[in-house]
Coordinates of C-alpha atoms in Angstrom, one line a residue:
X1 CA 26.3 -94.2 -2.9
X2 CA 27.1 -98.8 -3.7
X3 CA 30.0 -97.7 -6.1
X4 CA 32.1 -95.9 -3.7
X5 CA 31.7 -98.0 -1.6
X6 CA 34.6 -100.2 -2.8
X7 CA 37.0 -97.2 -3.4
X8 CA 35.4 -96.7 0.9
X9 CA 36.8 -99.6 2.0
X10 CA 39.7 -99.5 -0.6
X11 CA 41.2 -96.4 1.5
X12 CA 40.0 -97.3 5.2
X13 CA 41.7 -100.6 4.3
X14 CA 45.1 -98.6 3.0
X15 CA 45.0 -96.2 5.8
X16 CA 44.6 -98.9 8.7
X17 CA 47.7 -101.1 7.2
X18 CA 49.8 -96.9 7.3
X19 CA 48.4 -96.2 11.0
X20 CA 49.7 -99.9 12.2
X21 CA 53.2 -99.7 10.6
X22 CA 52.1 -95.2 12.2
X23 CA 51.6 -97.1 15.8
X24 CA 54.6 -99.9 15.6
X25 CA 57.7 -97.2 14.7
X26 CA 56.1 -94.7 17.6
X27 CA 55.7 -97.6 20.0
X28 CA 60.2 -97.9 18.9
X29 CA 59.9 -94.2 19.4
X30 CA 58.2 -94.3 22.9
X31 CA 61.2 -97.2 23.9
X32 CA 64.5 -95.2 22.9
X33 CA 63.2 -92.1 25.2
X34 CA 62.8 -94.8 28.1
X35 CA 65.7 -95.6 27.6
X36 CA 68.3 -92.8 27.6
X37 CA 66.0 -91.4 30.2
X38 CA 67.2 -94.8 32.4
X39 CA 70.0 -94.2 31.4
X40 CA 69.9 -90.6 33.0
X41 CA 69.9 -88.9 30.5
X42 CA 69.7 -85.1 30.5
X43 CA 67.1 -84.0 28.5
X44 CA 67.4 -80.5 26.3
X45 CA 65.4 -78.3 25.0
X46 CA 65.5 -80.0 21.6
X47 CA 64.1 -83.3 23.0
X48 CA 60.5 -81.5 23.3
X49 CA 59.3 -81.8 19.8
X50 CA 59.8 -85.6 19.9
X51 CA 58.4 -86.3 23.7
X52 CA 55.0 -83.8 22.5
X53 CA 54.5 -86.2 19.7
X54 CA 54.9 -89.1 21.3
X55 CA 52.1 -87.9 24.3
X56 CA 49.8 -86.3 21.7
X57 CA 50.4 -89.6 19.5
X58 CA 49.3 -92.0 22.4
X59 CA 47.2 -89.5 23.5
X60 CA 44.6 -90.5 20.4
X61 CA 46.2 -94.5 20.0
X62 CA 47.5 -95.8 23.0
X63 CA 46.6 -98.4 25.8
X64 CA 47.0 -96.1 29.6
X65 CA 50.5 -97.7 30.4
X66 CA 51.6 -96.0 27.1
X67 CA 50.4 -92.8 27.1
X68 CA 51.2 -92.4 30.8
X69 CA 54.8 -93.0 29.6
X70 CA 54.3 -91.2 27.6
X71 CA 53.4 -88.1 29.8
X72 CA 56.6 -89.4 32.2
X73 CA 59.0 -88.7 29.7
X74 CA 57.5 -85.2 29.1
X75 CA 57.2 -84.5 32.6
X76 CA 61.1 -85.9 32.5
X77 CA 62.1 -83.2 29.8
X78 CA 60.2 -80.1 31.3
X79 CA 62.2 -81.3 34.5
X80 CA 65.9 -81.0 33.5
X81 CA 65.2 -77.7 31.3
X82 CA 64.6 -76.4 35.2
X83 CA 60.4 -75.8 34.5
X84 CA 59.4 -77.4 37.1
X85 CA 55.7 -76.5 37.4
X86 CA 55.3 -77.7 33.8
X87 CA 56.9 -80.5 35.4
X88 CA 55.0 -81.1 37.6
X89 CA 51.7 -81.0 35.0
X90 CA 53.5 -83.5 32.5
X91 CA 53.6 -85.7 35.2
X92 CA 50.1 -84.2 37.3
X93 CA 49.2 -86.3 33.5
X94 CA 50.7 -89.4 33.3
X95 CA 49.0 -89.9 37.0
X96 CA 45.3 -89.6 35.3
X97 CA 46.0 -91.7 32.5
X98 CA 47.1 -94.7 34.7
X99 CA 44.4 -97.1 35.3
X100 CA 44.8 -98.5 38.0
X101 CA 41.8 -100.8 37.9
X102 CA 43.6 -103.3 34.8
X103 CA 45.3 -106.0 36.3
X104 CA 48.5 -105.0 33.5
X105 CA 49.0 -101.7 35.3
X106 CA 52.4 -99.9 35.3
X107 CA 53.0 -99.7 39.0
X108 CA 56.5 -99.5 39.3
X109 CA 56.6 -96.5 37.1
X110 CA 53.6 -95.1 38.9
X111 CA 55.5 -94.7 42.0
X112 CA 58.1 -93.1 40.5
X113 CA 56.4 -90.4 39.2
X114 CA 55.2 -89.9 42.1
X115 CA 58.5 -89.7 43.4
X116 CA 59.2 -87.0 41.2
X117 CA 56.8 -84.8 42.3
X118 CA 57.1 -84.9 45.9
X119 CA 61.3 -83.4 44.3
X120 CA 59.9 -81.0 42.9
X121 CA 57.2 -80.2 45.8
X122 CA 60.5 -80.3 48.2
X123 CA 62.4 -78.3 45.9
X124 CA 59.5 -75.6 45.3
X125 CA 59.6 -75.1 50.0
X126 CA 56.0 -77.0 50.0
X127 CA 56.1 -80.1 53.0
X128 CA 52.0 -80.3 52.8
X129 CA 52.4 -81.5 48.7
X130 CA 55.3 -83.9 49.1
X131 CA 53.8 -85.9 52.1
X132 CA 50.8 -86.2 49.7
X133 CA 52.6 -87.2 46.7
X134 CA 55.8 -89.7 48.5
X135 CA 52.7 -91.7 50.6
X136 CA 51.2 -92.0 46.9
X137 CA 54.0 -93.2 46.2
X138 CA 54.7 -96.2 48.9
X139 CA 51.4 -97.1 48.1
X140 CA 51.9 -97.6 44.4
X141 CA 55.7 -99.3 45.1
X142 CA 54.3 -101.8 47.5
X143 CA 51.0 -102.9 45.1
X144 CA 53.7 -104.2 42.7
X145 CA 56.1 -105.2 45.0
X146 CA 59.2 -102.5 45.2
X147 CA 60.7 -102.3 48.4
X148 CA 63.7 -100.5 47.6
X149 CA 61.5 -97.6 46.0
X150 CA 59.0 -97.8 48.9
X151 CA 62.1 -97.2 51.6
X152 CA 63.0 -94.9 49.8
X153 CA 59.2 -92.9 49.6
X154 CA 59.3 -93.5 53.3
X155 CA 63.1 -91.6 54.5
X156 CA 62.7 -88.9 51.7
X157 CA 59.3 -88.4 54.3
X158 CA 62.1 -86.8 56.6
X159 CA 62.6 -83.6 54.4
X160 CA 59.3 -82.6 54.9
X161 CA 59.3 -83.2 58.2
X162 CA 62.4 -80.8 58.6
X163 CA 60.9 -78.0 56.7
X164 CA 56.9 -77.9 58.9
X165 CA 60.1 -77.9 62.2
X166 CA 58.5 -81.3 62.8
X167 CA 62.2 -82.3 63.9
X168 CA 60.7 -85.3 65.9
X169 CA 58.6 -87.2 63.3
X170 CA 61.9 -86.3 60.8
X171 CA 64.0 -88.5 63.0
X172 CA 61.8 -90.3 63.9
X173 CA 61.2 -91.6 60.4
X174 CA 65.1 -91.6 59.1
X175 CA 65.6 -93.7 62.0
X176 CA 62.9 -96.5 61.0
X177 CA 64.3 -95.9 57.4
X178 CA 67.8 -96.9 58.6
X179 CA 66.8 -100.1 60.5
X180 CA 65.0 -101.3 57.2
X181 CA 67.3 -101.1 54.8
X182 CA 69.7 -102.9 57.1
X183 CA 66.4 -104.8 57.4
X184 CA 66.2 -105.7 53.4
X185 CA 70.5 -106.2 53.4
X186 CA 70.2 -102.6 52.0
X187 CA 74.2 -101.4 52.8
X188 CA 74.0 -98.6 50.9
X189 CA 70.9 -96.9 51.5
X190 CA 71.7 -97.3 55.3
X191 CA 74.7 -95.8 54.6
X192 CA 72.5 -92.8 52.9
X193 CA 70.7 -93.0 56.2
X194 CA 73.8 -92.8 58.6
X195 CA 74.1 -89.8 57.6
X196 CA 71.4 -87.7 58.0
X197 CA 70.8 -90.3 62.1
X198 CA 74.3 -88.8 62.4
X199 CA 73.7 -85.1 62.4
X200 CA 70.9 -85.4 64.3
X201 CA 72.6 -86.9 67.0
X202 CA 75.3 -84.4 67.1
X203 CA 73.0 -81.6 66.7
X204 CA 71.1 -83.1 69.4
X205 CA 74.7 -84.0 71.4
X206 CA 74.8 -88.0 71.3
X207 CA 78.0 -88.2 70.8
X208 CA 78.4 -92.2 71.2
X209 CA 75.2 -92.6 68.7
X210 CA 77.3 -89.9 66.2
X211 CA 79.7 -92.3 66.6
X212 CA 77.9 -95.5 65.4
X213 CA 76.3 -93.4 62.7
X214 CA 79.3 -91.8 61.7
X215 CA 81.3 -94.9 61.4
X216 CA 78.9 -96.5 59.5
X217 CA 77.8 -94.0 57.2
X218 CA 82.0 -94.1 56.2
X219 CA 82.8 -97.5 55.7
X220 CA 79.6 -98.7 53.5
X221 CA 78.5 -95.8 52.0
X222 CA 79.6 -94.9 48.2
X223 CA 80.8 -91.6 48.9
X224 CA 84.1 -92.0 49.5
X225 CA 87.3 -92.4 47.1
X226 CA 90.7 -93.4 48.5
X227 CA 90.2 -92.5 52.2
X228 CA 88.3 -88.9 50.9
X229 CA 84.5 -87.8 50.4
X230 CA 83.3 -87.3 46.7
X231 CA 82.8 -82.7 46.0
X232 CA 79.3 -82.2 46.9
X233 CA 79.0 -84.2 50.4
X234 CA 81.8 -81.9 52.0
X235 CA 79.5 -80.7 55.1
X236 CA 79.9 -84.3 56.7
X237 CA 83.6 -82.9 58.1
X238 CA 81.2 -79.6 59.4
X239 CA 79.3 -82.0 60.5
X240 CA 82.0 -84.0 61.7
X241 CA 84.7 -81.4 63.4
X242 CA 81.2 -80.3 65.2
X243 CA 81.5 -84.3 67.2
X244 CA 85.3 -83.7 67.7
X245 CA 84.7 -80.7 69.8
X246 CA 81.9 -81.7 71.3
X247 CA 84.0 -85.0 72.8
X248 CA 87.0 -82.0 73.3
X249 CA 89.4 -83.9 70.4
X250 CA 89.6 -79.9 69.6
X251 CA 92.8 -80.4 67.5
X252 CA 90.4 -82.6 65.4
X253 CA 87.7 -80.5 65.2
X254 CA 90.3 -77.7 63.9
X255 CA 91.7 -79.9 61.2
X256 CA 88.1 -81.1 60.0
X257 CA 86.6 -77.3 59.3
X258 CA 89.8 -76.1 57.9
X259 CA 89.7 -79.2 55.7
X260 CA 86.1 -78.8 54.7
X261 CA 87.1 -74.8 54.0
X262 CA 89.4 -76.1 52.1
X263 CA 87.2 -78.4 49.8
X264 CA 84.0 -75.3 49.3
X265 CA 87.3 -72.5 48.5
X266 CA 87.9 -75.3 45.2
X267 CA 84.5 -75.4 44.6
X268 CA 83.0 -71.7 45.4
X269 CA 80.1 -73.3 47.8
X270 CA 78.8 -70.9 50.3
X271 CA 77.2 -72.9 52.3
X272 CA 80.1 -75.0 53.1
X273 CA 82.3 -71.8 53.3
X274 CA 79.8 -70.4 56.4
X275 CA 79.6 -73.9 57.7
X276 CA 83.4 -74.4 57.8
X277 CA 84.1 -70.6 59.3
X278 CA 81.1 -71.0 61.4
X279 CA 82.7 -74.1 63.0
X280 CA 86.1 -72.3 63.9
X281 CA 84.7 -69.6 65.4
X282 CA 82.6 -72.1 67.6
X283 CA 86.0 -73.5 68.4
X284 CA 88.7 -70.8 69.1
X285 CA 85.9 -69.6 71.2
X286 CA 85.5 -72.1 73.6
X287 CA 88.9 -72.3 73.3
X288 CA 89.2 -68.7 74.2
X289 CA 91.5 -67.4 71.0
X290 CA 90.6 -63.8 70.7
X291 CA 92.1 -62.8 67.9
X292 CA 91.0 -65.6 66.0
X293 CA 87.9 -65.7 67.0
X294 CA 87.6 -62.3 65.4
X295 CA 89.0 -63.2 62.7
X296 CA 86.1 -65.9 62.0
X297 CA 83.9 -64.0 63.5
X298 CA 84.1 -61.5 60.8
X299 CA 85.0 -64.1 57.5
X300 CA 81.4 -65.8 58.4
X301 CA 79.8 -62.2 59.1
X302 CA 80.9 -61.9 55.3
X303 CA 80.1 -65.4 54.0
X304 CA 76.3 -65.1 55.7
X305 CA 75.7 -61.5 53.8
X306 CA 76.5 -63.2 50.2
X307 CA 75.1 -66.2 51.2
X308 CA 71.7 -64.0 52.7
X309 CA 72.1 -62.4 48.0
X310 CA 72.3 -66.6 46.8
X311 CA 69.1 -67.4 49.1
X312 CA 67.4 -63.7 47.1
X313 CA 68.6 -64.6 43.2
X314 CA 67.2 -68.3 44.0
X315 CA 63.8 -66.5 46.0
X316 CA 63.8 -64.7 42.5
X317 CA 64.0 -67.8 40.4
X318 CA 61.3 -69.4 42.7
X319 CA 59.5 -65.9 41.8
X320 CA 60.0 -66.4 38.1
X321 CA 58.8 -70.5 38.1
X322 CA 55.7 -69.2 40.1
X323 CA 55.2 -67.0 36.8
X324 CA 55.9 -69.4 34.3
X325 CA 53.2 -71.8 35.9
X326 CA 50.4 -69.4 35.8
X327 CA 51.8 -69.7 32.5
X328 CA 51.2 -72.7 31.7
X329 CA 47.5 -72.6 33.7
X330 CA 46.5 -70.5 30.6
X331 CA 48.1 -73.4 27.8
X332 CA 46.5 -75.9 29.9
X333 CA 43.1 -74.6 29.6
X334 CA 43.9 -74.1 26.2
X335 CA 44.4 -77.8 25.4
X336 CA 41.0 -77.9 27.2
X337 CA 39.5 -76.1 25.3
X338 CA 41.1 -78.1 22.3
X339 CA 40.0 -81.6 24.4
X340 CA 36.7 -80.3 24.3
X341 CA 36.9 -79.3 20.5
X342 CA 38.1 -83.1 19.1
X343 CA 35.3 -84.1 21.7
X344 CA 32.6 -82.9 19.5
X345 CA 34.2 -83.6 16.8
X346 CA 34.3 -87.1 18.0
X347 CA 30.9 -86.6 19.4
X348 CA 29.5 -86.2 15.5
X349 CA 31.5 -88.6 13.9
X350 CA 30.5 -90.5 16.4
X351 CA 26.5 -89.5 16.0
X352 CA 27.0 -90.0 12.0
X353 CA 28.2 -93.9 12.1
X354 CA 25.0 -94.6 14.0
X355 CA 22.3 -93.7 11.8
X356 CA 24.4 -94.8 8.7
X357 CA 24.3 -97.8 11.2
X358 CA 20.9 -97.4 11.3
X359 CA 20.3 -97.2 7.8
X360 CA 22.5 -100.3 7.1
X361 CA 20.0 -102.7 9.4
X362 CA 16.6 -100.8 8.1
X363 CA 17.7 -101.9 4.9
X364 CA 19.1 -105.3 5.7
X365 CA 15.9 -106.0 7.2
X366 CA 13.9 -105.0 4.2
X367 CA 16.2 -107.2 2.0
X368 CA 16.0 -109.8 3.7
X369 CA 12.0 -109.2 3.9
X370 CA 11.8 -109.3 0.7
X371 CA 14.0 -112.7 0.3
X372 CA 11.4 -114.0 2.6
X373 CA 8.1 -113.0 0.7
X374 CA 9.7 -114.5 -2.4
X375 CA 10.3 -117.0 -1.2
X376 CA 6.9 -117.7 0.4
X377 CA 5.7 -117.6 -3.3
X378 CA 8.0 -120.1 -4.5
X379 CA 6.8 -122.8 -2.0
X380 CA 3.2 -122.1 -3.0
X381 CA 3.6 -122.0 -6.0
X382 CA 5.3 -125.2 -5.8
X383 CA 2.9 -126.2 -4.2
X384 CA 0.7 -125.9 -6.7
X385 CA 1.9 -128.0 -9.2
X386 CA 2.1 -131.1 -6.8
X387 CA -1.4 -130.4 -6.4
X388 CA -2.5 -130.1 -10.2
X389 CA 0.1 -133.2 -10.6
X390 CA -1.7 -135.3 -8.3
X391 CA -4.9 -134.8 -9.7
X392 CA -3.4 -135.4 -12.8
X393 CA -2.2 -138.9 -11.4
X394 CA -5.7 -139.6 -10.2
X395 CA -7.5 -139.0 -13.4
X396 CA -4.9 -140.4 -15.2
X397 CA -5.8 -143.9 -12.7
X398 CA -9.6 -143.4 -13.5
X399 CA -9.0 -143.7 -16.9
X400 CA -7.1 -146.4 -16.9
X401 CA -9.7 -148.7 -14.6
X402 CA -12.3 -147.3 -16.9
X403 CA -10.3 -148.6 -19.9
X404 CA -9.7 -152.0 -18.4
X405 CA -13.2 -152.2 -18.2
X406 CA -13.5 -151.7 -21.1
X407 CA -10.9 -154.1 -22.4
X408 CA -12.8 -156.7 -20.6
X409 CA -16.3 -156.2 -22.6
X410 CA -13.8 -156.2 -25.4
X411 CA -11.9 -159.4 -24.9
X412 CA -15.5 -161.6 -25.0
X413 CA -16.4 -159.8 -28.4
X414 CA -14.5 -160.6 -31.7
X415 CA -13.3 -157.6 -33.0
X416 CA -9.6 -158.2 -33.1
X417 CA -9.0 -154.9 -34.2
X418 CA -10.7 -153.0 -31.8
X419 CA -9.0 -155.3 -29.2
X420 CA -5.7 -154.2 -30.3
X421 CA -6.7 -150.7 -30.1
X422 CA -8.0 -150.6 -26.9
X423 CA -3.7 -152.6 -26.1
X424 CA -2.5 -150.1 -27.2
X425 CA -4.4 -147.0 -25.6
X426 CA -3.4 -148.7 -22.8
X427 CA -0.1 -149.2 -22.8
X428 CA 0.2 -145.3 -23.6
X429 CA -1.2 -144.4 -20.7
X430 CA 0.8 -147.1 -18.7
X431 CA 3.5 -145.2 -20.1
X432 CA 1.6 -141.8 -19.3
X433 CA 1.4 -143.2 -15.5
X434 CA 5.2 -144.4 -15.0
X435 CA 6.0 -141.4 -15.8
X436 CA 4.1 -139.9 -13.8
X437 CA 4.6 -142.5 -10.8
X438 CA 7.9 -141.7 -11.5
X439 CA 8.0 -137.8 -10.8
X440 CA 6.0 -138.5 -7.9
X441 CA 8.2 -140.9 -6.6
X442 CA 11.6 -138.3 -7.0
X443 CA 9.1 -135.7 -4.5
X444 CA 8.5 -138.9 -2.1
X445 CA 12.1 -139.6 -1.9
X446 CA 13.1 -136.5 -0.6
X447 CA 13.2 -137.8 3.3
X448 CA 15.1 -140.7 1.9
X449 CA 17.6 -138.2 0.3
X450 CA 18.0 -136.3 3.4
X451 CA 18.2 -139.5 6.3
X452 CA 21.2 -140.7 3.8
X453 CA 23.2 -137.2 3.5
X454 CA 26.6 -136.9 4.5
X455 CA 25.4 -134.3 7.5
X456 CA 22.3 -135.9 7.9
X457 CA 24.9 -139.4 9.1
X458 CA 27.6 -136.9 10.6
X459 CA 25.3 -136.0 13.6
X460 CA 23.9 -139.8 13.8
X461 CA 27.9 -139.7 14.6
X462 CA 27.9 -137.1 16.9
X463 CA 25.0 -138.7 18.5
X464 CA 26.4 -142.2 19.6
X465 CA 29.4 -140.3 20.4
X466 CA 28.8 -138.1 23.4
X467 CA 32.9 -137.3 23.5
X468 CA 32.8 -135.1 20.1
X469 CA 31.5 -132.4 19.9
X470 CA 29.5 -130.7 16.1
X471 CA 30.0 -127.3 15.4
X472 CA 27.9 -123.7 14.9
X473 CA 28.8 -124.6 10.5
X474 CA 27.5 -127.8 10.3
X475 CA 24.2 -127.0 12.8
X476 CA 24.0 -124.5 10.4
X477 CA 24.2 -126.3 7.4
X478 CA 21.7 -129.5 8.7
X479 CA 19.3 -126.3 10.0
X480 CA 20.3 -125.4 5.4
X481 CA 19.8 -128.7 4.0
X482 CA 15.9 -129.1 5.7
X483 CA 14.9 -125.8 4.2
X484 CA 16.2 -126.3 1.1
X485 CA 14.6 -129.3 0.3
X486 CA 11.3 -129.1 2.5
X487 CA 11.0 -124.8 2.0
X488 CA 7.6 -124.9 3.6
X489 CA 9.0 -126.2 7.1
X490 CA 10.7 -122.4 8.3
X491 CA 7.9 -121.2 7.3
X492 CA 4.4 -123.5 8.9
X493 CA 7.4 -123.0 12.3
X494 CA 7.9 -119.2 12.3
X495 CA 4.9 -117.7 11.0
X496 CA 3.5 -116.2 14.2
X497 CA 5.2 -117.8 15.5
X498 CA 7.8 -116.9 19.3
X499 CA 10.3 -119.8 18.7
X500 CA 14.0 -119.6 19.3
X501 CA 16.8 -121.3 17.6
X502 CA 17.6 -124.2 19.8
X503 CA 13.5 -125.4 19.7
X504 CA 13.6 -125.5 16.3
X505 CA 16.9 -126.8 15.7
X506 CA 14.9 -130.0 18.3
X507 CA 12.6 -129.7 15.1
X508 CA 14.6 -130.2 12.4
X509 CA 15.8 -133.3 14.5
X510 CA 12.7 -134.7 14.5
X511 CA 11.7 -134.1 11.2
X512 CA 14.7 -135.9 10.6
X513 CA 13.9 -139.1 13.0
X514 CA 16.3 -138.5 15.2
X515 CA 16.0 -141.1 18.4
X516 CA 14.7 -139.1 21.0
X517 CA 18.3 -140.6 23.2
X518 CA 20.3 -139.4 20.5
X519 CA 18.3 -135.8 20.7
X520 CA 18.9 -135.8 24.5
X521 CA 22.7 -136.7 23.7
X522 CA 22.7 -133.8 21.4
X523 CA 21.0 -131.0 23.1
X524 CA 22.1 -131.8 26.7
X525 CA 18.3 -131.5 27.6
X526 CA 17.3 -134.5 30.0
X527 CA 15.0 -137.0 28.3
X528 CA 11.7 -136.4 30.5
X529 CA 12.8 -132.8 30.1
X530 CA 12.8 -132.9 26.2
X531 CA 8.9 -135.1 26.3
X532 CA 7.9 -131.9 28.0
X533 CA 9.9 -129.6 25.4
X534 CA 8.1 -131.4 22.3
X535 CA 4.6 -131.1 24.8
X536 CA 4.5 -127.3 24.9
X537 CA 6.3 -127.0 21.7
X538 CA 3.1 -128.7 20.1
X539 CA 1.2 -126.1 22.1
X540 CA 2.8 -123.0 21.2
X541 CA 4.0 -123.9 17.7
X542 CA -0.3 -125.3 17.2
X543 CA -1.8 -124.6 19.9
X544 CA -2.6 -127.4 20.2
X545 CA -2.6 -129.6 23.6
X546 CA -1.6 -133.5 23.6
X547 CA 1.4 -136.2 23.9
X548 CA 5.0 -135.3 22.3
X549 CA 3.8 -137.9 19.7
X550 CA 1.4 -136.4 18.6
X551 CA 4.3 -133.2 18.3
X552 CA 6.5 -136.0 16.2
X553 CA 4.2 -136.9 13.9
X554 CA 2.7 -133.3 13.0
X555 CA 6.5 -132.5 12.3
X556 CA 6.8 -135.2 10.4
X557 CA 4.4 -135.0 8.2
X558 CA 5.3 -131.4 6.7
X559 CA 7.2 -131.5 3.7

């Protein structure tokens, strides 16, 4: 187990380095696909492996914004491929990835995801769902102060109301949107809204208002080049013809109906062809030209039949999309099962890691306990050696005193040889005493060594300079010095007592003879509170009811 641990750590470091490199590459790939999306790239099926790998990777390693972006791009690919149900699922997954409580939540992207979902629901003829998505888009656009998206989402609500046949609500929405666009200076968006208002006014026969909106649309929209409308918007000429027919300018009405018919025939747009035929039929009917009425009535009927066939084909595509949706639901259930299996796998890994952590903690605690027992044994052995040395010292003092007494007796006698022998003995014993005193004095000079140490002098400096603060490493160095010089200090204060690390630091400062003012400066405890704390520590550590000075004496006496 001990041999395999370094190898495991090496493999872990290598895997983390590889993961960092892969993560940077995946972030660059995500940024590239996002840039392609902003450039209106039409995504095809060849993009699927890229966006699927991005979604899979960032689900495991990315931030909420990264996951939301990856699933959004996945939905954009399905959207361009025409798989609306899959696109909606991806958009919904992107929304669920967003952390709307986070300060860095990408509300800008979130609002656009809801707009994309609303367009898909509009294509699927689901107005209620479209309204719900547009309301969410407005909500998040407001949170990121995106006025443009907020107003566009509000304007699109008129399409949902039109599908619900709530024309009054649709008209109110588009009118409010038009006014808001003008208020904020969005002339092109106001012009687009004006085209819709123009159609509503024509249908309600409000010719004066219709003329105003028509002029705004023609002057400010970007759909006119050299006075001609761009392809795809030829239906505008039908309503312009209706306007001129309504105010009695039949020649102008006929001109725009014919113009729409010509453009629609070039593009083979059955809807615009039918509208042109219908307009000409209504115009000649009001004039009374029966031949033309019959002609365009037949043409209108034939075009309506063709339009009906196209509508049926669209309905079949819609049903096919619903079938695809069911198939995608099955795929979603499969994915859900895979996620559940992955969660079980992660749970097993976490459980194994927790058990391993518990075993490591248990072994470390056992090792620390063994080290403490060894330290206590060493301290007891040193104390016993000091006690034996003190006893030997006392014995030598007694022998020296006895020798002095004998020497005083011999000096009175005439035996010179005995006198020299005793003097030699005294010198020998004096040397032994000097040696013992040197050893004992070395033991007793521990306080001087601690008080003169660099770390102790450094804390005296901090005590007298309150603007400079000591670090936790320096505090550990001070405590470690005291425990090395006085091994019994830690044991005396912690053996069977409940004392915090902060209170232990106060005891270390008292043992190093710091003044009460200095201790107050270092610990931030006021002097009266420090006195009270020392009395509490006296009771807690030694079971004595006494004064703070008594606590100082006991702490200072620990050798």
